[in-house]
Amino acid sequence: MSMSLSNPNVKQTIPAMPGTWTLMVFALTLGAGMLMTPYDPTQADFLNRLATPSALHWFGTDHLGRDIATRVLYGSFWSLGLSLGVVSIGAAIGTIVGLVAAQNGRWVDMILMRTTDSFFAFPELISAVTIAGLFGPSTMNLVLALIVVSWMKFARLVRSLAISVVQQDYILQARLNGLPAWRVLWQHNLPNILPGVFVLWTNSWSRTILAISGLSFLGFGVQPPNAEWGAMLLDGKAYLLTAPHIMIFPGLAVLFAVLTINLTGDRWRDRLADNI
Amino acid sequence: MLSDNAPLLSLNGLSACIGRQTVLEDVGFTLSNGQCLAVVGGSGAGKSTLLRLILGLRKPAVPVAGHLCFDGHDYALSKASSGKPMGIAYVPQSPAHGFDPLRRLRWQWQQLQRLLGKHAAGGEVLDALGLPVLAKAFPHEWSRGMQQRLLVAMALLEQPKMLILDEPTSALDPLIAAQVLTEVQRVAQECDIAVMMVTHDLALAAQFADQIAILHQGHMVQTGPAQQVLTAPSCDYAAELVAHRYWQQENPESLAAE
């Protein structure tokens, strides 16, 4: 480990400690909380409507008497987990498109990159709203809509990184010595590209959290009674003045999640500054 | 060290273009066992293209004509590439691009051994070049000179009949470059390996090569024994190269004496 720390290239592959640790503690707290909470996130309890924060209900209860702390914890599954899935699928698609574009000749490259450009023309939120409007609001449509608008940045980045890696002599040597093309790709191209992709991935993750929360707040995303942070903000909107805690806690959750992920991504970007 | 046998490598009538531009026109030379040929030329003379075509890499240039005979095998360069001719090993230009920065040197060395099926030969080659046993070092932990020597070792692992060196000194300072090339020369003579080096540095070529070929705008303007090219340049360009070969050194004799 000490050797890899002293290596300017290899330190790029080990986590940027503080940011990554914060993120892991954050995720562990959420997971442990979900296991330990005595409440059901969707079970209404009308006797305890709009209760203010107390020892029994740490973050209070909402207009149906559901425990907000529990809903924030379970909401992390949608907000963090769903966005993680969306952004990972987007990254995978973009990476494949970028690699294929970089690896193949002029025509394939041109067609793929012009397609990427045309997808860039769709504004992110508006296309998500349009897809939700066309196919009806549901979690599945939200996921599809967000994937459709998330892969292009990865395609562009991977293509440019792959083109610069392909020109390196070690790739040429490996090919001259008869290493099969897919193994060159797997053993040399991909490891040298992935650090850059990872930075974009963290960045896109936090943006996707905001997008999912935003769309759910507008009613296009995760549907009630599921506890999603954006949907919880929507629930609390009517009670903003009388019971502000309904909106404050899910709002803080979004804030902390996005901030932590962004800071982690920033640390990674600083470490990789020479590469991208 | 001219051999009496047929030449190891003979290249005839190689022409190539990139797009519509002709980058090489009717280039040819021969190289015998154990001989050292330096292809000298400025930027854009077609040196790299020549080298890549001999290695069987068609991109980005497309050969339109040419015939390569190496070690008794014929390669028609105008046809689809048949890959690298057996027995030619390539030493990349710069250690900075020659190693995968994320892989330990030992990993890269062992991968090459697996590819070439040469598990046993490794130690001797490293010894011959004065390199230590590869520990867990990453490429950047070694000096440039050692990295370049390891690149040479990796090429020698193939037990080639010919080494191709691409700008062997452009990434090194002059002293290290001279040391590395001296090693290459010594090993090449011991193992009777032909060397073709591509360089822009005529002074260096004069020091190490038996034969010099001067490439200018895709044409081979002069080929011949090093002394002859240096003393009797055949055209203006060659004469100019010869005249300015020591422009970096104030005292050429000190280098020649080394």
Coordinates of C-alpha atoms in Angstrom, one line a residue:
Chain A
M1 CA 0.0 0.0 0.0
S2 CA 2.8 2.4 0.9
M3 CA 4.3 1.8 -2.5
S4 CA 1.1 2.6 -4.4
L5 CA 0.7 5.8 -2.3
S6 CA 4.0 7.0 -3.5
N7 CA 3.1 6.2 -7.1
P8 CA 1.7 9.3 -8.9
N9 CA -0.1 7.0 -11.4
V10 CA -1.4 4.3 -9.2
K11 CA -2.7 6.5 -6.5
Q12 CA -5.4 7.3 -9.0
T13 CA -6.8 3.8 -8.6
I14 CA -7.1 3.9 -4.8
P15 CA -9.9 5.9 -3.2
A16 CA -9.6 9.5 -2.2
M17 CA -9.8 8.7 1.5
P18 CA -11.8 11.5 3.3
G19 CA -14.5 12.0 0.7
T20 CA -14.9 8.3 0.1
W21 CA -15.0 7.5 3.8
T22 CA -17.7 10.1 4.5
L23 CA -19.7 8.6 1.7
M24 CA -19.3 5.1 3.1
V25 CA -20.2 6.2 6.6
F26 CA -23.3 8.0 5.2
A27 CA -24.4 4.8 3.3
L28 CA -23.7 2.6 6.4
T29 CA -25.8 4.9 8.6
L30 CA -28.7 4.8 6.2
G31 CA -28.5 1.0 5.9
A32 CA -28.2 0.5 9.7
G33 CA -31.1 3.0 10.3
M34 CA -33.3 1.1 7.9
L35 CA -32.7 -2.1 9.8
M36 CA -33.2 -0.5 13.3
T37 CA -36.2 1.7 12.8
P38 CA -39.4 0.4 14.5
Y39 CA -41.7 2.1 12.0
D40 CA -43.0 1.1 8.5
P41 CA -42.3 3.9 6.0
T42 CA -45.8 3.6 4.3
Q43 CA -48.0 2.7 7.3
A44 CA -50.3 5.6 8.2
D45 CA -51.0 6.5 11.8
F46 CA -53.7 9.1 11.9
L47 CA -53.5 9.6 15.7
N48 CA -50.0 11.0 15.3
R49 CA -50.5 13.3 12.3
L50 CA -48.0 16.2 11.8
A51 CA -46.2 15.5 15.1
T52 CA -43.2 17.6 15.7
P53 CA -39.8 16.0 16.3
S54 CA -39.6 14.1 19.6
A55 CA -37.9 11.2 21.2
L56 CA -40.4 8.8 19.6
H57 CA -40.3 10.4 16.1
W58 CA -36.9 12.0 15.7
F59 CA -37.9 13.9 12.6
G60 CA -41.6 14.2 13.4
T61 CA -44.4 12.7 11.4
D62 CA -46.1 13.8 8.2
H63 CA -49.7 14.5 7.2
L64 CA -50.6 10.7 7.4
G65 CA -48.7 10.2 10.6
R66 CA -45.8 8.3 9.0
D67 CA -42.4 8.6 10.7
I68 CA -40.3 11.0 8.7
A69 CA -37.0 9.7 9.9
T70 CA -38.0 6.2 8.7
R71 CA -39.2 7.6 5.4
V72 CA -35.9 9.5 4.9
L73 CA -34.0 6.3 5.6
Y74 CA -36.1 4.3 3.1
G75 CA -36.1 7.2 0.7
S76 CA -32.3 6.7 0.4
F77 CA -33.0 3.5 -1.4
W78 CA -34.8 5.4 -4.1
S79 CA -32.7 8.5 -4.2
L80 CA -29.3 7.0 -3.8
G81 CA -29.9 3.5 -5.0
L82 CA -32.0 4.2 -8.0
S83 CA -29.8 7.0 -9.2
L84 CA -26.7 4.8 -8.7
G85 CA -28.3 2.2 -11.0
V86 CA -29.3 4.8 -13.5
V87 CA -25.9 6.5 -13.7
S88 CA -24.1 3.1 -13.8
I89 CA -26.2 1.9 -16.7
G90 CA -25.6 5.2 -18.4
A91 CA -21.9 5.0 -17.8
A92 CA -21.8 1.4 -19.1
I93 CA -23.6 2.4 -22.3
G94 CA -21.5 5.5 -22.8
T95 CA -18.3 3.6 -22.2
I96 CA -19.2 0.9 -24.8
V97 CA -20.2 3.5 -27.3
G98 CA -17.0 5.5 -26.7
L99 CA -14.8 2.5 -27.0
V100 CA -16.4 1.3 -30.2
A101 CA -16.2 4.8 -31.7
A102 CA -12.5 5.0 -30.8
Q103 CA -11.6 1.5 -31.8
N104 CA -13.3 1.5 -35.2
G105 CA -12.8 3.4 -38.3
R106 CA -14.1 6.7 -39.5
W107 CA -17.7 5.8 -40.4
V108 CA -18.6 4.0 -37.2
D109 CA -17.0 6.8 -35.2
M110 CA -18.8 9.5 -37.1
I111 CA -22.2 7.8 -36.9
L112 CA -21.9 7.1 -33.1
M113 CA -20.6 10.6 -32.3
R114 CA -23.2 12.4 -34.3
T115 CA -25.8 10.3 -32.6
T116 CA -24.3 11.3 -29.3
D117 CA -24.4 15.0 -30.4
S118 CA -28.0 14.7 -31.3
F119 CA -28.9 13.3 -27.9
F120 CA -27.1 16.2 -26.3
A121 CA -29.6 18.4 -28.0
F122 CA -32.4 17.2 -25.6
P123 CA -32.5 19.2 -22.4
E124 CA -32.2 16.7 -19.6
L125 CA -35.3 17.5 -17.5
I126 CA -37.5 18.3 -20.4
S127 CA -36.9 15.0 -22.1
A128 CA -37.6 13.2 -18.8
V129 CA -40.9 15.1 -18.4
T130 CA -41.8 14.4 -22.0
I131 CA -41.1 10.7 -21.6
A132 CA -43.1 10.6 -18.4
G133 CA -45.9 12.6 -20.2
L134 CA -45.9 10.2 -23.1
F135 CA -45.8 6.9 -21.2
G136 CA -47.3 7.9 -17.9
P137 CA -45.6 8.8 -14.7
S138 CA -43.9 5.7 -13.2
T139 CA -40.6 4.8 -11.6
M140 CA -39.7 2.6 -14.6
N141 CA -40.3 5.5 -17.1
L142 CA -38.3 7.8 -14.9
V143 CA -35.4 5.4 -15.0
L144 CA -35.6 5.0 -18.8
A145 CA -35.9 8.7 -19.3
L146 CA -32.8 9.4 -17.1
I147 CA -30.7 6.7 -18.8
V148 CA -31.6 8.1 -22.2
V149 CA -30.1 11.5 -21.3
S150 CA -27.2 10.3 -19.2
W151 CA -24.9 8.2 -21.4
M152 CA -23.6 10.9 -23.9
K153 CA -21.1 12.5 -21.6
F154 CA -19.5 9.1 -20.9
A155 CA -19.4 8.3 -24.6
R156 CA -17.5 11.5 -25.4
L157 CA -15.1 11.2 -22.5
V158 CA -14.3 7.6 -23.1
R159 CA -13.8 8.2 -26.9
S160 CA -11.3 10.9 -26.3
L161 CA -9.4 9.0 -23.6
A162 CA -9.4 5.8 -25.6
I163 CA -8.0 7.5 -28.7
S164 CA -5.1 8.9 -26.6
V165 CA -4.5 5.5 -25.0
V166 CA -4.6 3.6 -28.3
Q167 CA -1.7 5.7 -29.6
Q168 CA 0.6 4.6 -26.7
D169 CA 3.5 2.3 -27.6
Y170 CA 2.6 -0.3 -25.0
I171 CA -0.6 -0.9 -26.9
L172 CA 1.3 -1.2 -30.2
Q173 CA 3.8 -3.6 -28.6
A174 CA 1.1 -5.8 -27.2
R175 CA -0.6 -6.0 -30.5
L176 CA 2.6 -6.6 -32.4
N177 CA 3.4 -9.5 -30.0
G178 CA 0.0 -11.0 -30.7
L179 CA -2.1 -10.2 -27.7
P180 CA -5.7 -10.6 -28.9
A181 CA -7.6 -7.3 -29.4
W182 CA -10.1 -7.9 -26.6
R183 CA -7.4 -8.6 -24.1
V184 CA -5.5 -5.4 -25.1
L185 CA -8.8 -3.6 -24.5
W186 CA -9.4 -5.4 -21.2
Q187 CA -5.9 -5.3 -19.8
H188 CA -4.6 -2.0 -21.0
N189 CA -7.2 0.3 -22.5
L190 CA -9.9 -0.1 -19.9
P191 CA -7.8 0.3 -16.7
N192 CA -6.2 3.5 -18.2
I193 CA -9.6 4.9 -19.1
L194 CA -11.6 4.0 -16.0
P195 CA -10.2 6.6 -13.5
G196 CA -11.5 9.4 -15.8
V197 CA -14.8 7.6 -16.1
F198 CA -15.1 7.3 -12.4
V199 CA -14.8 11.0 -11.8
L200 CA -17.6 11.7 -14.3
W201 CA -19.6 8.9 -12.7
T202 CA -19.6 10.5 -9.3
N203 CA -20.5 13.8 -10.8
S204 CA -23.4 12.3 -12.7
W205 CA -24.6 10.4 -9.7
S206 CA -25.2 13.5 -7.7
R207 CA -26.9 15.2 -10.7
T208 CA -29.1 12.2 -11.1
I209 CA -30.1 12.3 -7.4
L210 CA -31.2 15.9 -8.0
A211 CA -33.0 14.9 -11.2
I212 CA -34.9 12.0 -9.5
S213 CA -35.9 14.2 -6.6
G214 CA -36.9 17.0 -8.9
L215 CA -39.0 14.9 -11.1
S216 CA -40.6 13.1 -8.2
F217 CA -41.4 16.5 -6.6
L218 CA -43.1 17.4 -9.9
G219 CA -45.0 14.2 -9.7
F220 CA -43.4 12.5 -12.7
G221 CA -41.1 10.1 -10.8
V222 CA -41.4 7.7 -7.9
Q223 CA -45.1 7.5 -7.0
P224 CA -46.7 7.7 -3.5
P225 CA -46.8 6.0 -1.1
N226 CA -43.2 5.2 -1.8
A227 CA -40.8 7.3 0.3
E228 CA -38.6 9.2 -2.0
W229 CA -37.0 12.4 -0.9
G230 CA -38.5 14.5 -3.8
A231 CA -41.9 12.9 -3.3
M232 CA -41.7 13.6 0.4
L233 CA -41.0 17.3 -0.4
L234 CA -44.2 17.3 -2.5
D235 CA -46.1 15.7 0.4
G236 CA -45.0 18.4 2.7
K237 CA -45.6 21.3 0.4
A238 CA -49.1 22.0 1.7
Y239 CA -47.9 22.1 5.3
L240 CA -44.8 24.2 4.7
L241 CA -46.0 26.9 7.1
T242 CA -47.7 24.8 9.8
A243 CA -45.3 21.8 9.8
P244 CA -42.1 22.7 8.1
H245 CA -40.2 19.6 9.5
I246 CA -42.0 17.5 6.8
M247 CA -39.9 19.3 4.1
I248 CA -36.8 20.2 6.1
F249 CA -35.5 16.7 6.7
P250 CA -35.9 15.2 3.3
G251 CA -34.4 18.5 1.9
L252 CA -31.4 18.1 4.2
A253 CA -31.0 14.5 3.1
V254 CA -30.8 15.6 -0.5
L255 CA -28.4 18.3 0.4
F256 CA -26.0 16.0 2.4
A257 CA -26.2 13.3 -0.2
V258 CA -25.4 15.5 -3.2
L259 CA -22.8 17.5 -1.3
T260 CA -20.9 14.4 -0.1
I261 CA -20.9 12.8 -3.5
N262 CA -19.8 16.0 -5.2
L263 CA -17.0 16.5 -2.7
T264 CA -15.9 12.9 -3.2
G265 CA -15.9 13.5 -7.0
D266 CA -13.9 16.7 -6.5
R267 CA -11.2 15.0 -4.6
W268 CA -11.0 12.3 -7.3
R269 CA -10.9 14.9 -10.0
D270 CA -8.0 16.7 -8.3
R271 CA -6.1 13.5 -8.1
L272 CA -6.7 12.8 -11.8
A273 CA -6.1 16.3 -12.9
D274 CA -3.1 15.3 -15.0
N275 CA -5.1 12.7 -16.8
I276 CA -8.2 14.5 -18.0
Chain B
M1 CA 30.5 -6.7 -40.6
L2 CA 29.3 -7.4 -44.0
S3 CA 28.0 -10.9 -44.4
D4 CA 28.7 -13.0 -47.6
N5 CA 25.2 -14.5 -47.6
A6 CA 22.0 -13.1 -49.0
P7 CA 20.9 -10.0 -47.0
L8 CA 18.7 -10.6 -44.0
L9 CA 16.3 -7.9 -45.1
S10 CA 15.7 -6.4 -48.5
L11 CA 13.1 -3.8 -49.2
N12 CA 12.3 -2.9 -52.8
G13 CA 10.2 -0.2 -54.4
L14 CA 8.1 0.8 -51.3
S15 CA 5.6 3.6 -52.0
A16 CA 2.9 4.6 -49.7
C17 CA 0.4 7.4 -49.4
I18 CA -1.7 8.9 -46.6
G19 CA -4.9 10.1 -48.3
R20 CA -3.8 11.5 -51.6
Q21 CA -0.4 12.6 -50.4
T22 CA 2.5 10.3 -51.3
V23 CA 4.7 10.0 -48.2
L24 CA 7.1 7.4 -49.4
E25 CA 8.2 6.9 -53.0
D26 CA 10.3 4.0 -54.3
V27 CA 12.2 3.4 -51.0
G28 CA 14.4 0.4 -50.8
F29 CA 17.5 -0.9 -48.9
T30 CA 19.1 -4.1 -47.8
L31 CA 20.4 -5.1 -44.4
S32 CA 22.7 -8.0 -43.6
N33 CA 23.0 -10.0 -40.4
G34 CA 24.6 -8.1 -37.6
Q35 CA 24.7 -4.9 -39.5
C36 CA 23.4 -1.6 -38.1
L37 CA 21.5 0.7 -40.4
A38 CA 20.4 4.2 -39.5
V39 CA 17.6 5.8 -41.4
V40 CA 18.1 9.5 -41.0
G41 CA 15.7 12.2 -41.9
G42 CA 13.9 15.3 -40.6
S43 CA 10.4 15.5 -39.3
G44 CA 7.8 14.5 -41.9
A45 CA 10.4 12.7 -44.1
G46 CA 8.4 9.4 -43.8
K47 CA 10.6 7.7 -41.2
S48 CA 7.8 6.6 -38.9
T49 CA 5.7 5.5 -41.8
L50 CA 8.5 3.4 -43.2
L51 CA 9.0 1.8 -39.8
R52 CA 5.3 1.0 -39.3
L53 CA 5.0 -0.5 -42.7
I54 CA 8.0 -2.8 -42.1
L55 CA 6.3 -3.9 -38.9
G56 CA 3.2 -4.8 -40.8
L57 CA 1.0 -1.9 -39.5
R58 CA -0.9 -0.3 -42.3
K59 CA -2.5 2.5 -40.5
P60 CA -2.5 5.4 -41.2
A61 CA -0.5 5.0 -44.4
V62 CA -1.6 2.7 -47.2
P63 CA 1.2 1.1 -49.2
V64 CA 0.6 1.1 -52.9
A65 CA 3.6 -0.9 -53.9
G66 CA 6.6 -2.6 -52.4
H67 CA 8.1 -5.8 -51.6
L68 CA 9.8 -6.9 -48.4
C69 CA 12.0 -10.0 -48.0
F70 CA 13.0 -10.8 -44.5
D71 CA 14.9 -14.0 -43.4
G72 CA 13.8 -15.9 -46.5
H73 CA 10.2 -15.0 -46.3
D74 CA 8.4 -12.7 -48.8
Y75 CA 5.9 -10.1 -47.8
A76 CA 4.0 -8.2 -50.5
L77 CA 3.4 -4.8 -48.8
S78 CA 0.7 -3.8 -51.2
K79 CA -1.5 -6.7 -50.1
A80 CA -3.4 -6.9 -46.8
S81 CA -1.1 -6.8 -43.8
S82 CA 0.1 -10.2 -42.7
G83 CA 1.2 -8.9 -39.4
K84 CA 4.7 -8.4 -38.0
P85 CA 7.4 -10.4 -39.8
M86 CA 8.7 -13.2 -37.5
G87 CA 12.1 -12.3 -36.1
I88 CA 11.7 -8.5 -36.1
A89 CA 11.4 -6.9 -32.7
Y90 CA 10.5 -3.3 -32.1
V91 CA 11.8 -0.9 -29.4
P92 CA 9.4 2.0 -28.9
Q93 CA 10.6 5.6 -29.0
S94 CA 9.9 6.7 -25.4
P95 CA 9.7 4.8 -22.1
A96 CA 6.9 7.2 -21.2
H97 CA 4.7 5.5 -23.8
G98 CA 6.4 2.2 -23.8
F99 CA 5.0 0.9 -20.5
D100 CA 1.5 0.7 -19.2
P101 CA 1.7 3.1 -16.2
L102 CA -0.8 1.2 -14.2
R103 CA 1.0 -2.2 -14.4
R104 CA 4.0 -3.3 -12.5
L105 CA 7.1 -3.9 -14.6
R106 CA 7.2 -7.5 -13.6
W107 CA 3.6 -8.0 -14.7
Q108 CA 4.4 -6.5 -18.1
W109 CA 7.6 -8.6 -18.4
Q110 CA 5.7 -11.8 -17.5
Q111 CA 2.9 -11.0 -19.9
L112 CA 5.4 -10.7 -22.7
Q113 CA 7.0 -14.0 -21.6
R114 CA 3.6 -15.7 -21.8
L115 CA 2.9 -14.2 -25.2
L116 CA 6.2 -15.2 -26.6
G117 CA 6.3 -18.5 -24.8
K118 CA 9.8 -17.6 -23.5
H119 CA 9.6 -18.3 -19.8
A120 CA 13.1 -19.5 -19.4
A121 CA 15.1 -16.9 -21.3
G122 CA 14.2 -13.9 -19.2
G123 CA 17.0 -13.8 -16.7
E124 CA 19.8 -13.9 -19.2
V125 CA 18.4 -11.0 -21.2
L126 CA 18.1 -8.9 -18.1
D127 CA 21.6 -9.8 -17.1
A128 CA 23.0 -9.0 -20.5
L129 CA 21.6 -5.4 -20.3
G130 CA 22.7 -5.0 -16.7
L131 CA 19.2 -4.8 -15.3
P132 CA 18.2 -6.0 -11.8
V133 CA 15.6 -8.7 -11.3
L134 CA 12.2 -7.1 -11.7
A135 CA 10.7 -6.5 -8.4
K136 CA 7.3 -4.9 -7.7
A137 CA 8.3 -1.6 -9.2
F138 CA 6.0 0.5 -11.3
P139 CA 7.5 2.0 -14.5
H140 CA 7.9 5.5 -13.2
E141 CA 10.0 4.2 -10.2
W142 CA 12.8 3.5 -12.6
S143 CA 15.0 6.0 -14.3
R144 CA 14.5 6.8 -18.0
G145 CA 17.7 5.1 -18.9
M146 CA 16.8 1.9 -17.1
Q147 CA 13.3 1.9 -18.6
Q148 CA 14.7 2.3 -22.1
R149 CA 17.1 -0.6 -21.4
L150 CA 14.2 -2.7 -20.2
L151 CA 12.4 -1.9 -23.5
V152 CA 15.4 -3.1 -25.3
A153 CA 15.4 -6.2 -23.1
M154 CA 11.7 -6.8 -23.9
A155 CA 12.5 -6.7 -27.6
L156 CA 15.5 -9.0 -27.2
L157 CA 13.4 -11.5 -25.2
E158 CA 11.8 -12.4 -28.6
Q159 CA 15.3 -13.6 -29.7
P160 CA 14.9 -11.6 -32.9
K161 CA 17.2 -11.5 -35.9
M162 CA 16.6 -7.8 -36.2
L163 CA 15.8 -4.9 -33.9
I164 CA 14.0 -1.8 -35.0
L165 CA 14.6 1.2 -32.8
D166 CA 12.3 4.2 -33.2
E167 CA 14.1 7.5 -32.3
P168 CA 16.0 5.6 -29.6
T169 CA 17.5 8.8 -28.0
S170 CA 14.8 11.4 -28.3
A171 CA 13.5 10.8 -24.8
L172 CA 16.9 10.5 -23.1
D173 CA 19.7 12.9 -22.3
P174 CA 22.8 12.5 -24.5
L175 CA 24.9 10.5 -22.0
I176 CA 22.2 8.0 -21.1
A177 CA 21.4 7.7 -24.8
A178 CA 25.0 6.9 -25.6
Q179 CA 25.1 4.3 -22.8
V180 CA 21.9 2.6 -24.0
L181 CA 23.0 2.5 -27.6
T182 CA 26.4 1.2 -26.6
E183 CA 24.7 -1.7 -24.8
V184 CA 22.4 -2.3 -27.8
Q185 CA 25.5 -2.4 -30.1
R186 CA 27.3 -4.8 -27.8
V187 CA 24.4 -7.2 -27.5
A188 CA 23.7 -7.0 -31.2
Q189 CA 27.2 -7.9 -32.0
E190 CA 27.3 -10.7 -29.5
C191 CA 24.1 -12.3 -30.8
D192 CA 24.5 -11.3 -34.5
I193 CA 21.4 -9.2 -34.5
A194 CA 20.8 -6.6 -37.2
V195 CA 19.7 -3.2 -36.1
M196 CA 17.7 -0.6 -37.9
M197 CA 17.3 2.7 -36.1
V198 CA 15.2 5.5 -37.2
T199 CA 16.6 8.9 -36.1
H200 CA 16.9 12.5 -36.9
D201 CA 20.3 12.7 -35.4
L202 CA 23.1 12.1 -38.0
A203 CA 25.8 12.5 -35.4
L204 CA 24.4 9.6 -33.5
A205 CA 23.9 7.6 -36.7
A206 CA 27.5 8.2 -37.6
Q207 CA 28.6 6.9 -34.2
F208 CA 26.7 3.7 -34.2
A209 CA 25.7 2.7 -37.7
D210 CA 27.5 0.8 -40.4
Q211 CA 25.1 1.9 -43.0
I212 CA 23.3 5.2 -43.3
A213 CA 20.2 5.9 -45.4
I214 CA 19.0 9.5 -45.7
L215 CA 15.3 10.0 -46.2
H216 CA 14.1 13.3 -47.5
Q217 CA 10.4 14.0 -48.3
G218 CA 9.7 10.4 -48.9
H219 CA 12.7 9.7 -51.1
M220 CA 15.8 7.8 -50.1
V221 CA 18.3 10.4 -51.3
Q222 CA 21.4 8.5 -50.3
T223 CA 22.3 5.1 -48.9
G224 CA 25.7 3.7 -48.2
P225 CA 28.4 2.9 -45.7
A226 CA 28.4 5.5 -42.9
Q227 CA 31.9 6.8 -43.8
Q228 CA 30.9 7.3 -47.4
V229 CA 27.7 9.2 -46.6
L230 CA 29.6 11.5 -44.2
T231 CA 32.5 12.2 -46.5
A232 CA 30.7 12.3 -49.8
P233 CA 27.1 13.4 -49.5
S234 CA 25.4 12.9 -52.8
C235 CA 22.9 15.8 -52.7
D236 CA 22.3 19.2 -51.2
Y237 CA 20.1 17.9 -48.4
A238 CA 22.6 15.2 -47.4
A239 CA 25.4 17.7 -47.5
E240 CA 23.5 20.0 -45.3
L241 CA 22.7 17.3 -42.8
V242 CA 26.4 16.3 -42.7
A243 CA 27.4 19.9 -42.2
H244 CA 25.0 20.5 -39.4
R245 CA 25.2 17.2 -37.6
Y246 CA 27.1 18.6 -34.6
W247 CA 25.0 21.7 -34.1
Q248 CA 24.3 20.7 -30.5
Q249 CA 27.9 20.1 -29.5
E250 CA 30.5 22.8 -29.4
N251 CA 33.3 20.3 -29.6
P252 CA 32.5 17.4 -31.9
E253 CA 35.8 15.6 -31.3
S254 CA 34.9 15.0 -27.7
L255 CA 31.9 13.1 -28.7
A256 CA 33.6 11.2 -31.5
A257 CA 36.3 10.2 -29.0
E258 CA 33.9 8.5 -26.6

